Structures are given as C-alpha cells and as structure tokens.
PDB file of C-alpha atoms in Angstrom:
ATOM      1  CA  MET A 636      -8.273   7.724 -33.157  1.00  0.00           C
ATOM      2  CA  PRO A 637      -8.644   4.416 -31.585  1.00  0.00           C
ATOM      3  CA  ILE A 638     -11.240   3.851 -28.270  1.00  0.00           C
ATOM      4  CA  ASN A 639      -7.577   3.144 -26.533  1.00  0.00           C
ATOM      5  CA  GLY A 640      -5.434   6.330 -27.918  1.00  0.00           C
ATOM      6  CA  PHE A 641      -1.502   5.731 -28.671  1.00  0.00           C
ATOM      7  CA  ILE A 642      -0.786   1.737 -28.935  1.00  0.00           C
ATOM      8  CA  PRO A 643       2.671   1.650 -26.064  1.00  0.00           C
ATOM      9  CA  ILE A 644       5.758   0.434 -27.651  1.00  0.00           C
ATOM     10  CA  GLY A 645       6.647  -2.847 -27.383  1.00  0.00           C
ATOM     11  CA  ASN A 646       4.579  -5.592 -25.789  1.00  0.00           C
ATOM     12  CA  PHE A 647       5.645  -7.342 -22.205  1.00  0.00           C
ATOM     13  CA  ALA A 648       4.179 -10.703 -23.169  1.00  0.00           C
ATOM     14  CA  ASP A 649       6.351 -10.614 -26.615  1.00  0.00           C
ATOM     15  CA  ASN A 650      10.010 -10.561 -25.435  1.00  0.00           C
ATOM     16  CA  ASN A 651      10.595 -10.108 -29.252  1.00  0.00           C
ATOM     17  CA  LYS A 652       9.014  -6.961 -29.564  1.00  0.00           C
ATOM     18  CA  ARG A 653      10.013  -5.188 -26.459  1.00  0.00           C
ATOM     19  CA  PHE A 654      12.062  -2.016 -26.789  1.00  0.00           C
ATOM     20  CA  LEU A 655      15.828  -2.831 -27.011  1.00  0.00           C
ATOM     21  CA  GLY A 656      17.456   0.130 -28.490  1.00  0.00           C
ATOM     22  CA  ASN A 657      18.511   3.758 -27.938  1.00  0.00           C
ATOM     23  CA  PHE A 658      15.590   7.119 -27.927  1.00  0.00           C
ATOM     24  CA  ASP A 659      16.661  10.716 -28.172  1.00  0.00           C
ATOM     25  CA  GLY A 660      13.698  12.742 -28.273  1.00  0.00           C
ATOM     26  CA  GLN A 661      16.354  15.503 -29.031  1.00  0.00           C
ATOM     27  CA  GLY A 662      14.396  17.730 -26.752  1.00  0.00           C
ATOM     28  CA  TYR A 663      11.211  17.323 -28.278  1.00  0.00           C
ATOM     29  CA  GLU A 664       8.000  17.106 -26.527  1.00  0.00           C
ATOM     30  CA  ILE A 665       5.465  14.482 -27.037  1.00  0.00           C
ATOM     31  CA  LYS A 666       1.982  16.530 -26.150  1.00  0.00           C
ATOM     32  CA  ASN A 667      -1.441  15.349 -24.756  1.00  0.00           C
ATOM     33  CA  ILE A 668      -0.940  11.767 -25.436  1.00  0.00           C
ATOM     34  CA  TYR A 669      -3.865   9.273 -24.407  1.00  0.00           C
ATOM     35  CA  ILE A 670      -3.311   5.752 -23.022  1.00  0.00           C
ATOM     36  CA  ASN A 671      -5.467   3.773 -22.160  1.00  0.00           C
ATOM     37  CA  THR A 672      -4.665  -0.187 -22.041  1.00  0.00           C
ATOM     38  CA  ASN A 673      -4.961  -3.405 -19.800  1.00  0.00           C
ATOM     39  CA  LYS A 674      -1.659  -4.152 -20.612  1.00  0.00           C
ATOM     40  CA  ASN A 675       1.574  -1.866 -19.384  1.00  0.00           C
ATOM     41  CA  ALA A 676       0.720   1.786 -20.685  1.00  0.00           C
ATOM     42  CA  GLY A 677       3.292   4.234 -20.937  1.00  0.00           C
ATOM     43  CA  LEU A 678       4.801   5.781 -24.249  1.00  0.00           C
ATOM     44  CA  PHE A 679       6.744   2.658 -24.392  1.00  0.00           C
ATOM     45  CA  GLY A 680       5.336  -0.200 -22.886  1.00  0.00           C
ATOM     46  CA  THR A 681       8.454  -2.516 -22.559  1.00  0.00           C
ATOM     47  CA  THR A 682      11.873  -2.257 -22.558  1.00  0.00           C
ATOM     48  CA  TYR A 683      14.991  -3.958 -22.407  1.00  0.00           C
ATOM     49  CA  ASN A 684      18.553  -2.486 -22.228  1.00  0.00           C
ATOM     50  CA  ALA A 685      17.680   0.464 -23.736  1.00  0.00           C
ATOM     51  CA  THR A 686      18.240   4.181 -23.047  1.00  0.00           C
ATOM     52  CA  ILE A 687      15.530   7.257 -23.255  1.00  0.00           C
ATOM     53  CA  GLN A 688      16.738  10.478 -23.288  1.00  0.00           C
ATOM     54  CA  ASN A 689      15.567  14.474 -23.796  1.00  0.00           C
ATOM     55  CA  LEU A 690      11.943  13.731 -24.157  1.00  0.00           C
ATOM     56  CA  GLY A 691       9.065  15.060 -22.434  1.00  0.00           C
ATOM     57  CA  VAL A 692       5.480  13.317 -22.395  1.00  0.00           C
ATOM     58  CA  THR A 693       2.039  15.097 -22.291  1.00  0.00           C
ATOM     59  CA  GLY A 694      -1.267  13.760 -21.872  1.00  0.00           C
ATOM     60  CA  GLU A 695      -3.189  10.915 -19.503  1.00  0.00           C
ATOM     61  CA  ILE A 696      -1.966   7.740 -19.104  1.00  0.00           C
ATOM     62  CA  THR A 697      -3.735   5.096 -17.812  1.00  0.00           C
ATOM     63  CA  SER A 698      -3.458   1.049 -16.902  1.00  0.00           C
ATOM     64  CA  THR A 699      -6.948  -0.535 -16.476  1.00  0.00           C
ATOM     65  CA  GLY A 700      -5.325  -4.077 -15.934  1.00  0.00           C
ATOM     66  CA  GLN A 701      -2.861  -5.538 -13.630  1.00  0.00           C
ATOM     67  CA  GLN A 702       0.017  -4.369 -15.615  1.00  0.00           C
ATOM     68  CA  TYR A 703       2.468  -1.249 -14.729  1.00  0.00           C
ATOM     69  CA  ALA A 704       1.983   2.342 -15.688  1.00  0.00           C
ATOM     70  CA  GLY A 705       4.669   5.293 -16.267  1.00  0.00           C
ATOM     71  CA  GLY A 706       4.647   8.556 -18.786  1.00  0.00           C
ATOM     72  CA  ILE A 707       7.844   6.898 -20.161  1.00  0.00           C
ATOM     73  CA  THR A 708       7.719   3.412 -19.772  1.00  0.00           C
ATOM     74  CA  GLY A 709       5.553   0.838 -18.098  1.00  0.00           C
ATOM     75  CA  ASN A 710       8.005  -1.563 -17.388  1.00  0.00           C
ATOM     76  CA  GLY A 711      11.907  -0.403 -17.897  1.00  0.00           C
ATOM     77  CA  VAL A 712      14.421  -3.673 -17.067  1.00  0.00           C
ATOM     78  CA  SER A 713      17.960  -2.278 -17.916  1.00  0.00           C
ATOM     79  CA  THR A 714      16.784   0.529 -18.836  1.00  0.00           C
ATOM     80  CA  ASN A 715      18.665   4.057 -18.359  1.00  0.00           C
ATOM     81  CA  TYR A 716      17.038   7.103 -18.589  1.00  0.00           C
ATOM     82  CA  TYR A 717      18.459  10.367 -19.073  1.00  0.00           C
ATOM     83  CA  ASN A 718      17.163  13.970 -19.588  1.00  0.00           C
ATOM     84  CA  CYS A 719      13.407  12.693 -19.141  1.00  0.00           C
ATOM     85  CA  TYR A 720      10.496  15.238 -17.774  1.00  0.00           C
ATOM     86  CA  ASN A 721       6.775  13.365 -17.970  1.00  0.00           C
ATOM     87  CA  GLN A 722       3.758  16.109 -16.774  1.00  0.00           C
ATOM     88  CA  ALA A 723       1.036  13.665 -18.167  1.00  0.00           C
ATOM     89  CA  ASN A 724      -1.811  12.333 -15.445  1.00  0.00           C
ATOM     90  CA  ILE A 725      -0.435   8.411 -14.738  1.00  0.00           C
ATOM     91  CA  SER A 726      -2.921   6.077 -13.432  1.00  0.00           C
ATOM     92  CA  GLY A 727      -3.649   2.611 -12.842  1.00  0.00           C
ATOM     93  CA  LYS A 728      -4.425  -0.276 -10.614  1.00  0.00           C
ATOM     94  CA  ASN A 729      -0.914  -1.943 -10.260  1.00  0.00           C
ATOM     95  CA  ARG A 730       2.574  -0.182  -9.896  1.00  0.00           C
ATOM     96  CA  THR A 731       2.723   3.035 -11.437  1.00  0.00           C
ATOM     97  CA  GLY A 732       4.976   6.230 -11.697  1.00  0.00           C
ATOM     98  CA  GLY A 733       5.859   9.842 -13.481  1.00  0.00           C
ATOM     99  CA  ILE A 734       8.471   8.398 -14.845  1.00  0.00           C
ATOM    100  CA  LEU A 735       8.229   4.431 -15.536  1.00  0.00           C
ATOM    101  CA  GLY A 736       5.576   2.090 -13.708  1.00  0.00           C
ATOM    102  CA  THR A 737       8.530  -0.251 -12.451  1.00  0.00           C
ATOM    103  CA  GLY A 738      12.055  -1.243 -13.898  1.00  0.00           C
ATOM    104  CA  SER A 739      16.073  -0.912 -13.379  1.00  0.00           C
ATOM    105  CA  GLY A 740      18.928   1.191 -14.404  1.00  0.00           C
ATOM    106  CA  SER A 741      20.150   4.587 -14.034  1.00  0.00           C
ATOM    107  CA  MET A 742      17.838   7.492 -13.805  1.00  0.00           C
ATOM    108  CA  VAL A 743      19.701  11.368 -14.417  1.00  0.00           C
ATOM    109  CA  ASN A 744      18.136  14.876 -14.513  1.00  0.00           C
ATOM    110  CA  CYS A 745      14.422  13.348 -15.276  1.00  0.00           C
ATOM    111  CA  TYR A 746      11.305  14.950 -13.542  1.00  0.00           C
ATOM    112  CA  ASN A 747       7.751  15.085 -12.781  1.00  0.00           C
ATOM    113  CA  THR A 748       5.181  17.224 -12.746  1.00  0.00           C
ATOM    114  CA  GLY A 749       1.606  15.500 -13.257  1.00  0.00           C
ATOM    115  CA  GLU A 750      -0.308  13.545 -11.096  1.00  0.00           C
ATOM    116  CA  VAL A 751       0.313   9.890 -10.236  1.00  0.00           C
ATOM    117  CA  ILE A 752      -2.431   7.221  -8.476  1.00  0.00           C
ATOM    118  CA  SER A 753      -2.712   3.723  -8.727  1.00  0.00           C
ATOM    119  CA  PHE A 754      -5.436   2.400  -6.640  1.00  0.00           C
ATOM    120  CA  SER A 755      -4.422  -1.431  -5.745  1.00  0.00           C
ATOM    121  CA  GLY A 756      -0.569  -0.911  -6.108  1.00  0.00           C
ATOM    122  CA  TYR A 757       2.641   0.803  -5.386  1.00  0.00           C
ATOM    123  CA  ALA A 758       2.554   4.744  -6.398  1.00  0.00           C
ATOM    124  CA  GLY A 759       5.907   6.559  -6.917  1.00  0.00           C
ATOM    125  CA  GLY A 760       6.474  10.397  -8.558  1.00  0.00           C
ATOM    126  CA  LEU A 761       9.859   8.579 -10.237  1.00  0.00           C
ATOM    127  CA  ALA A 762       8.916   5.738 -10.325  1.00  0.00           C
ATOM    128  CA  ALA A 763       6.495   3.053  -8.410  1.00  0.00           C
ATOM    129  CA  GLY A 764       9.475  -0.088  -7.931  1.00  0.00           C
ATOM    130  CA  TYR A 765      12.684   0.511  -9.348  1.00  0.00           C
ATOM    131  CA  ALA A 766      16.793  -0.541  -9.096  1.00  0.00           C
ATOM    132  CA  ASN A 767      20.188   0.625  -9.011  1.00  0.00           C
ATOM    133  CA  LYS A 768      21.036   4.220  -9.164  1.00  0.00           C
ATOM    134  CA  ILE A 769      18.528   7.908  -9.833  1.00  0.00           C
ATOM    135  CA  SER A 770      20.042  11.392  -9.859  1.00  0.00           C
ATOM    136  CA  ASN A 771      19.421  14.769  -9.898  1.00  0.00           C
ATOM    137  CA  CYS A 772      15.821  14.223 -10.727  1.00  0.00           C
ATOM    138  CA  LYS A 773      12.471  15.348  -9.102  1.00  0.00           C
ATOM    139  CA  ASN A 774       8.692  14.839  -8.220  1.00  0.00           C
ATOM    140  CA  THR A 775       6.476  18.127  -8.153  1.00  0.00           C
ATOM    141  CA  GLY A 776       3.164  16.331  -9.216  1.00  0.00           C
ATOM    142  CA  ASN A 777       0.932  14.229  -5.872  1.00  0.00           C
ATOM    143  CA  VAL A 778       0.811  10.794  -5.561  1.00  0.00           C
ATOM    144  CA  ILE A 779      -1.352   9.190  -4.594  1.00  0.00           C
ATOM    145  CA  SER A 780      -2.154   5.449  -3.486  1.00  0.00           C
ATOM    146  CA  LYS A 781      -5.430   3.884  -2.738  1.00  0.00           C
ATOM    147  CA  ASN A 782      -4.014   1.024  -1.143  1.00  0.00           C
ATOM    148  CA  ASN A 783      -0.540   0.701  -0.168  1.00  0.00           C
ATOM    149  CA  TYR A 784       3.055   2.713  -0.354  1.00  0.00           C
ATOM    150  CA  ALA A 785       3.003   5.657  -1.981  1.00  0.00           C
ATOM    151  CA  GLY A 786       6.730   7.431  -2.021  1.00  0.00           C
ATOM    152  CA  GLY A 787       8.022  10.338  -3.836  1.00  0.00           C
ATOM    153  CA  ILE A 788      10.311   9.702  -5.858  1.00  0.00           C
ATOM    154  CA  ILE A 789       9.759   5.674  -5.277  1.00  0.00           C
ATOM    155  CA  ALA A 790       6.997   3.309  -3.889  1.00  0.00           C
ATOM    156  CA  GLN A 791       9.498   0.804  -3.327  1.00  0.00           C
ATOM    157  CA  SER A 792      13.313  -0.292  -3.781  1.00  0.00           C
ATOM    158  CA  SER A 793      14.556  -3.623  -4.907  1.00  0.00           C
ATOM    159  CA  ASN A 794      17.538  -4.985  -4.959  1.00  0.00           C
ATOM    160  CA  THR A 795      20.168  -2.213  -4.134  1.00  0.00           C
ATOM    161  CA  ILE A 796      19.630   1.979  -4.702  1.00  0.00           C
ATOM    162  CA  THR A 797      21.519   4.307  -4.937  1.00  0.00           C
ATOM    163  CA  ILE A 798      19.584   8.012  -4.889  1.00  0.00           C
ATOM    164  CA  THR A 799      20.955  10.812  -4.711  1.00  0.00           C
ATOM    165  CA  ASN A 800      20.583  15.331  -5.227  1.00  0.00           C
ATOM    166  CA  SER A 801      16.757  14.627  -5.935  1.00  0.00           C
ATOM    167  CA  TYR A 802      13.271  15.911  -4.297  1.00  0.00           C
ATOM    168  CA  ASN A 803      10.234  15.809  -3.360  1.00  0.00           C
ATOM    169  CA  SER A 804       7.745  18.965  -3.624  1.00  0.00           C
ATOM    170  CA  GLY A 805       4.566  17.395  -3.865  1.00  0.00           C
ATOM    171  CA  GLU A 806       1.637  16.039  -1.574  1.00  0.00           C
ATOM    172  CA  ILE A 807       2.008  11.999  -1.084  1.00  0.00           C
ATOM    173  CA  THR A 808      -0.814  10.228   0.745  1.00  0.00           C
ATOM    174  CA  SER A 809      -1.592   6.527   1.432  1.00  0.00           C
ATOM    175  CA  ASN A 810      -4.711   5.209   2.292  1.00  0.00           C
ATOM    176  CA  GLY A 811      -3.658   1.577   2.719  1.00  0.00           C
ATOM    177  CA  CYS A 812       0.586   2.020   3.454  1.00  0.00           C
ATOM    178  CA  ILE A 813       2.913   4.321   4.084  1.00  0.00           C
ATOM    179  CA  ALA A 814       3.798   7.192   2.690  1.00  0.00           C
ATOM    180  CA  SER A 815       7.339   9.048   2.615  1.00  0.00           C
ATOM    181  CA  GLY A 816       8.990  11.911   1.384  1.00  0.00           C
ATOM    182  CA  ILE A 817      11.561   9.777  -1.028  1.00  0.00           C
ATOM    183  CA  VAL A 818      10.927   6.006  -0.671  1.00  0.00           C
ATOM    184  CA  ALA A 819       8.020   4.323   0.428  1.00  0.00           C
ATOM    185  CA  ASN A 820       8.599   1.048   0.853  1.00  0.00           C
ATOM    186  CA  VAL A 821      12.552  -0.254   1.421  1.00  0.00           C
ATOM    187  CA  TYR A 822      12.449  -3.671  -0.070  1.00  0.00           C
ATOM    188  CA  GLY A 823      16.899  -4.485  -0.293  1.00  0.00           C
ATOM    189  CA  GLN A 824      19.232  -1.922   0.322  1.00  0.00           C
ATOM    190  CA  ALA A 825      18.045   1.619   0.079  1.00  0.00           C
ATOM    191  CA  ASN A 826      20.670   4.454  -0.089  1.00  0.00           C
ATOM    192  CA  VAL A 827      19.960   8.048  -0.058  1.00  0.00           C
ATOM    193  CA  ASN A 828      22.204  11.206  -0.167  1.00  0.00           C
ATOM    194  CA  ASN A 829      22.346  14.790  -0.289  1.00  0.00           C
ATOM    195  CA  CYS A 830      18.389  15.037  -0.412  1.00  0.00           C
ATOM    196  CA  TYR A 831      15.134  16.966   0.642  1.00  0.00           C
ATOM    197  CA  ASN A 832      11.513  16.457   0.901  1.00  0.00           C
ATOM    198  CA  ILE A 833       9.545  19.585   1.620  1.00  0.00           C
ATOM    199  CA  GLY A 834       6.209  18.379   0.308  1.00  0.00           C
ATOM    200  CA  LYS A 835       3.126  17.178   2.777  1.00  0.00           C
ATOM    201  CA  ILE A 836       3.280  13.385   3.440  1.00  0.00           C
ATOM    202  CA  VAL A 837      -0.668  12.047   4.895  1.00  0.00           C
ATOM    203  CA  ALA A 838      -1.732   7.966   5.914  1.00  0.00           C
ATOM    204  CA  THR A 839      -4.359   7.468   6.652  1.00  0.00           C
ATOM    205  CA  THR A 840      -5.260   4.126   7.348  1.00  0.00           C
ATOM    206  CA  GLY A 841      -6.512   2.262  10.461  1.00  0.00           C
ATOM    207  CA  VAL A 842      -2.901  -1.119   9.684  1.00  0.00           C
ATOM    208  CA  SER A 843      -1.182  -0.755  12.325  1.00  0.00           C
ATOM    209  CA  TYR A 844       1.950  -0.735  11.195  1.00  0.00           C
ATOM    210  CA  ALA A 845       0.992   2.155   8.781  1.00  0.00           C
ATOM    211  CA  GLY A 846       2.736   5.937   9.303  1.00  0.00           C
ATOM    212  CA  VAL A 847       4.584   8.518   7.207  1.00  0.00           C
ATOM    213  CA  ALA A 848       9.120   8.513   7.287  1.00  0.00           C
ATOM    214  CA  GLY A 849       9.800  12.023   6.338  1.00  0.00           C
ATOM    215  CA  ILE A 850      12.707  10.640   3.803  1.00  0.00           C
ATOM    216  CA  GLY A 851      12.178   6.949   3.651  1.00  0.00           C
ATOM    217  CA  ALA A 852      15.869   4.604   3.591  1.00  0.00           C
ATOM    218  CA  THR A 853      18.033   2.125   4.515  1.00  0.00           C
ATOM    219  CA  LYS A 854      20.708   4.725   5.580  1.00  0.00           C
ATOM    220  CA  ALA A 855      19.855   8.045   4.858  1.00  0.00           C
ATOM    221  CA  SER A 856      22.999  10.860   4.272  1.00  0.00           C
ATOM    222  CA  ASN A 857      23.369  14.476   4.135  1.00  0.00           C
ATOM    223  CA  CYS A 858      18.909  15.005   3.840  1.00  0.00           C
ATOM    224  CA  TYR A 859      16.408  17.181   4.919  1.00  0.00           C
ATOM    225  CA  THR A 860      12.591  17.091   5.772  1.00  0.00           C
ATOM    226  CA  ILE A 861      10.823  20.246   6.871  1.00  0.00           C
ATOM    227  CA  GLY A 862       7.320  18.886   4.868  1.00  0.00           C
ATOM    228  CA  GLN A 863       4.286  18.148   6.999  1.00  0.00           C
ATOM    229  CA  LEU A 864       4.175  14.968   7.651  1.00  0.00           C
ATOM    230  CA  THR A 865       0.358  13.894   8.421  1.00  0.00           C
ATOM    231  CA  SER A 866      -0.601  10.712  10.312  1.00  0.00           C
ATOM    232  CA  ASN A 867      -3.380   8.750  12.146  1.00  0.00           C
ATOM    233  CA  THR A 868      -1.596   5.998  12.510  1.00  0.00           C
ATOM    234  CA  LEU A 869       1.164   4.613  15.711  1.00  0.00           C
ATOM    235  CA  GLN A 870       4.139   4.431  13.836  1.00  0.00           C
ATOM    236  CA  ASN A 871       5.613   6.683  11.788  1.00  0.00           C
ATOM    237  CA  LYS A 872       9.939   8.234  11.735  1.00  0.00           C
ATOM    238  CA  VAL A 873      10.927  11.608  10.698  1.00  0.00           C
ATOM    239  CA  ILE A 874      13.179  10.244   8.784  1.00  0.00           C
ATOM    240  CA  GLY A 875      12.579   7.024   8.536  1.00  0.00           C
ATOM    241  CA  ALA A 876      15.912   5.221   7.923  1.00  0.00           C
ATOM    242  CA  GLU A 877      18.302   2.522   9.175  1.00  0.00           C
ATOM    243  CA  THR A 878      21.371   4.352   9.323  1.00  0.00           C
ATOM    244  CA  ILE A 879      21.154   8.091  10.383  1.00  0.00           C
ATOM    245  CA  LYS A 880      24.284  10.603   9.184  1.00  0.00           C
ATOM    246  CA  ASN A 881      23.524  14.301   8.793  1.00  0.00           C
ATOM    247  CA  CYS A 882      19.824  14.298   8.491  1.00  0.00           C
ATOM    248  CA  TYR A 883      17.358  17.569   9.728  1.00  0.00           C
ATOM    249  CA  TYR A 884      13.606  17.879  10.679  1.00  0.00           C
ATOM    250  CA  ASN A 885      12.495  20.859  11.626  1.00  0.00           C
ATOM    251  CA  SER A 886       9.840  19.856  15.141  1.00  0.00           C
ATOM    252  CA  SER A 887       7.431  22.537  13.373  1.00  0.00           C
ATOM    253  CA  SER A 888       6.401  20.875  10.728  1.00  0.00           C
ATOM    254  CA  LEU A 889       5.328  17.558  12.361  1.00  0.00           C
ATOM    255  CA  ALA A 890       1.289  17.975  12.586  1.00  0.00           C
ATOM    256  CA  THR A 891       0.325  14.311  12.761  1.00  0.00           C
ATOM    257  CA  ASN A 892      -2.161  13.023  14.731  1.00  0.00           C
ATOM    258  CA  GLY A 893      -0.506  10.060  16.589  1.00  0.00           C
ATOM    259  CA  LYS A 894       3.372   9.150  18.002  1.00  0.00           C
ATOM    260  CA  ILE A 895       5.956  10.222  15.787  1.00  0.00           C
ATOM    261  CA  GLU A 896       9.542   9.321  16.471  1.00  0.00           C
ATOM    262  CA  ILE A 897      12.402  11.185  16.390  1.00  0.00           C
ATOM    263  CA  GLU A 898      15.518   8.760  15.659  1.00  0.00           C
ATOM    264  CA  GLU A 899      19.029   9.044  16.344  1.00  0.00           C
ATOM    265  CA  GLY A 900      21.191  11.103  14.176  1.00  0.00           C
ATOM    266  CA  ALA A 901      17.706  13.496  12.898  1.00  0.00           C
ATOM    267  CA  VAL A 902      18.861  17.228  14.697  1.00  0.00           C
ATOM    268  CA  ASP A 903      15.740  19.828  14.728  1.00  0.00           C
ATOM    269  CA  ILE A 904      16.673  22.958  13.395  1.00  0.00           C
ATOM    270  CA  ALA A 905      13.326  24.635  13.992  1.00  0.00           C
ATOM    271  CA  ASN A 906      15.461  26.953  16.027  1.00  0.00           C
ATOM    272  CA  LYS A 907      18.318  27.299  13.327  1.00  0.00           C
ATOM    273  CA  THR A 908      18.885  30.580  11.151  1.00  0.00           C
ATOM    274  CA  ALA A 909      18.388  28.730   7.441  1.00  0.00           C
ATOM    275  CA  GLU A 910      22.255  30.130   6.851  1.00  0.00           C
ATOM    276  CA  GLU A 911      23.440  27.788   9.998  1.00  0.00           C
ATOM    277  CA  PHE A 912      21.576  25.232   8.705  1.00  0.00           C
ATOM    278  CA  VAL A 913      22.611  25.539   4.594  1.00  0.00           C
ATOM    279  CA  THR A 914      26.092  25.605   6.498  1.00  0.00           C
ATOM    280  CA  ARG A 915      25.632  22.479   8.189  1.00  0.00           C
ATOM    281  CA  LEU A 916      24.431  20.778   4.883  1.00  0.00           C
ATOM    282  CA  ASN A 917      27.210  22.064   3.108  1.00  0.00           C
ATOM    283  CA  SER A 918      29.484  20.824   5.773  1.00  0.00           C
ATOM    284  CA  TYR A 919      29.234  17.480   5.442  1.00  0.00           C
ATOM    285  CA  GLN A 920      32.298  14.830   5.105  1.00  0.00           C
ATOM    286  CA  ASP A 921      32.627  10.714   3.787  1.00  0.00           C
ATOM    287  CA  ASP A 922      34.947   8.447   5.102  1.00  0.00           C
ATOM    288  CA  THR A 923      38.443   9.922   3.737  1.00  0.00           C
ATOM    289  CA  GLY A 924      36.929  13.428   5.205  1.00  0.00           C
ATOM    290  CA  SER A 925      35.750  15.606   2.230  1.00  0.00           C
ATOM    291  CA  TYR A 926      32.621  16.386   0.486  1.00  0.00           C
ATOM    292  CA  PRO A 927      31.491  14.168  -1.836  1.00  0.00           C
ATOM    293  CA  LYS A 928      32.412  14.955  -5.408  1.00  0.00           C
ATOM    294  CA  ASP A 929      28.856  13.969  -7.397  1.00  0.00           C
ATOM    295  CA  TRP A 930      27.058  15.453  -4.547  1.00  0.00           C
ATOM    296  CA  LYS A 931      25.826  19.131  -5.821  1.00  0.00           C
ATOM    297  CA  LYS A 932      26.456  22.197  -2.751  1.00  0.00           C
ATOM    298  CA  TRP A 933      23.402  23.697  -1.273  1.00  0.00           C
ATOM    299  CA  THR A 934      22.658  27.553  -1.140  1.00  0.00           C
ATOM    300  CA  LEU A 935      20.036  29.586  -0.121  1.00  0.00           C
ATOM    301  CA  GLY A 936      17.042  29.341  -2.400  1.00  0.00           C
ATOM    302  CA  LYS A 937      14.249  32.175  -2.224  1.00  0.00           C
ATOM    303  CA  GLU A 938      11.596  30.363  -0.252  1.00  0.00           C
ATOM    304  CA  GLY A 939      14.314  30.256   2.371  1.00  0.00           C
ATOM    305  CA  TYR A 940      15.194  26.868   2.899  1.00  0.00           C
ATOM    306  CA  PRO A 941      18.760  24.802   1.465  1.00  0.00           C
ATOM    307  CA  ILE A 942      18.469  23.967  -2.844  1.00  0.00           C
ATOM    308  CA  TRP A 943      20.865  23.253  -5.072  1.00  0.00           C
ATOM    309  CA  GLU A 944      19.228  23.795  -8.532  1.00  0.00           C
TER     310      GLU A 944
END
C-alpha cells in the first residue's frame, strides 16, 4: 500500500475528475480504510451532483492540509447521502465531519460513531458545513474542535438548512469558540425540528463570545436537550435559537461554571415525569393544527428519556 494509503476518488483541483455519478454500496462496508493526504480526504475526495447510498466506512482518515475531511466525502457539492455511516476516526486541519467535511444536498438515514477532530477549523458529527436538508440522522462519536466551532450534527449551517428527526449523544468540545448539540455556528437560516441532544457539551476558552448551546438553530421546534452543559464563559444558552417553540431542557443537567441564559420558550422538565415529557412532545401542532407528517412520534426509551427510534 502507498505510504499515504488509499487515494480518494475525485479531485477538487480538477473539475473533470470530480465524482458525478450514483454510487450504491448495496449495504457493504469498506473496512479499515487508511487515508493520509494534504488534499480533500474521504472515500470520495470531491463529489458534484452525485448520490452516494447504502455504504459504510471504518478505519482512519486524515487531511493534513487546508482542505476538508469526512468518512464518505471530503467536499460534497450538491450531493445526496442515503443510508450511509462512518465508524472511522476523522481528523483534519480545516472542516472535518463524520460523513463529509463540507457540502450541500440531502442527508437521510445516516450516522457517525467515529471520533471527529479539527485542529484549526470546524468539526461536526455529520458534517462541518452543510446546506439544504438533514433528516433521520445521528451522531454518537466524540467531536472536538481545537480552535473553532464544534456541533453534534453540523458545525456550521450555510444558506438554509433544515434538520429533522436527528440527535446527538456524543461529547462535543470546542476549545476556541462555540459547542452545540445540533448546530454550532448558524450562518444563514437553520431550522431544527424534532431533534434532541443527550451528549455532554463543553466549551473551554477565554474568548468572550464563546460558549455552549444545547441545540443551536435559527428556529428550534419540538426539541430538547438534557445533556450536561459545561463552560467557563459567560455566553451560554440552554437552547441557542432566535425562535423557540415547544423546546425543553433539564435544569439539573446545567453544570456550566459561567452564566447560562434560559431563553423565552424553553421549558424546564426537571419536575415532570418521563411520561408527561413524551406527551408534551407528541402534542406539538404546526400552523395547521396538526402534528407534521414527516416528524416521528416520540416514545419512552429504555434509558428513561424520549426517543423515536
């Protein structure tokens, strides 16, 4: 095997060599992949107008340059991901994510369990930067940004993104800016619906505007966070959204050393039974007076908190 391991499919520097097709892994897993490159790192380096589905990856993937790193794709422009997962450990200097470094399109039924580390950019459980749509996805791996934003699902939203029926249970840490359970840096419009965070969120920095948020969004609807929030800064928010509708937190899990803002619309469920909590989530109504058809219904999980898997 070459010293740098597998050469990613698709070349960002040459538009004629980007992957533009439909790749169906048919449920197979690519095991123990090893990539160490100063370019876009992932099974696919760069994709454009592509679809990748039914595929899993394990191993170790590293980008040592100022490009992007992800388990499936480094840079995926207008690319759809269906039924994909990553169990590889991903690290990079720039945008680093479990499924992809940065991109746009649709991501459905995908998950990450690998550790994601960015040394100078953004780190996200599913993607560092993403636009358009994410649904039915999850992150259970630890996500660490040494110098910027860290998010359980994505580090930064771009343009407009809608995230639905997704959750984070990994520990999310930022040593330089903001750490959030779902979206860390809202750049554009980020609508987060029917999502939850149960992972520990940590911000350890001296930057005055840094902090933690349980969710992170422009608009958060029917979401909850019960993961421990820990920060030594003063800019912490329990939900972290401009508009909050039917969102919940548990005051007993707020371990921040600084000040935390309990935003208008955030409801404490510390004194509610688990059954009452589930009922509240399932009682959500949209502008038509109905529960949205594309939102999963909640049940009580074995660990004692609401889930919909």
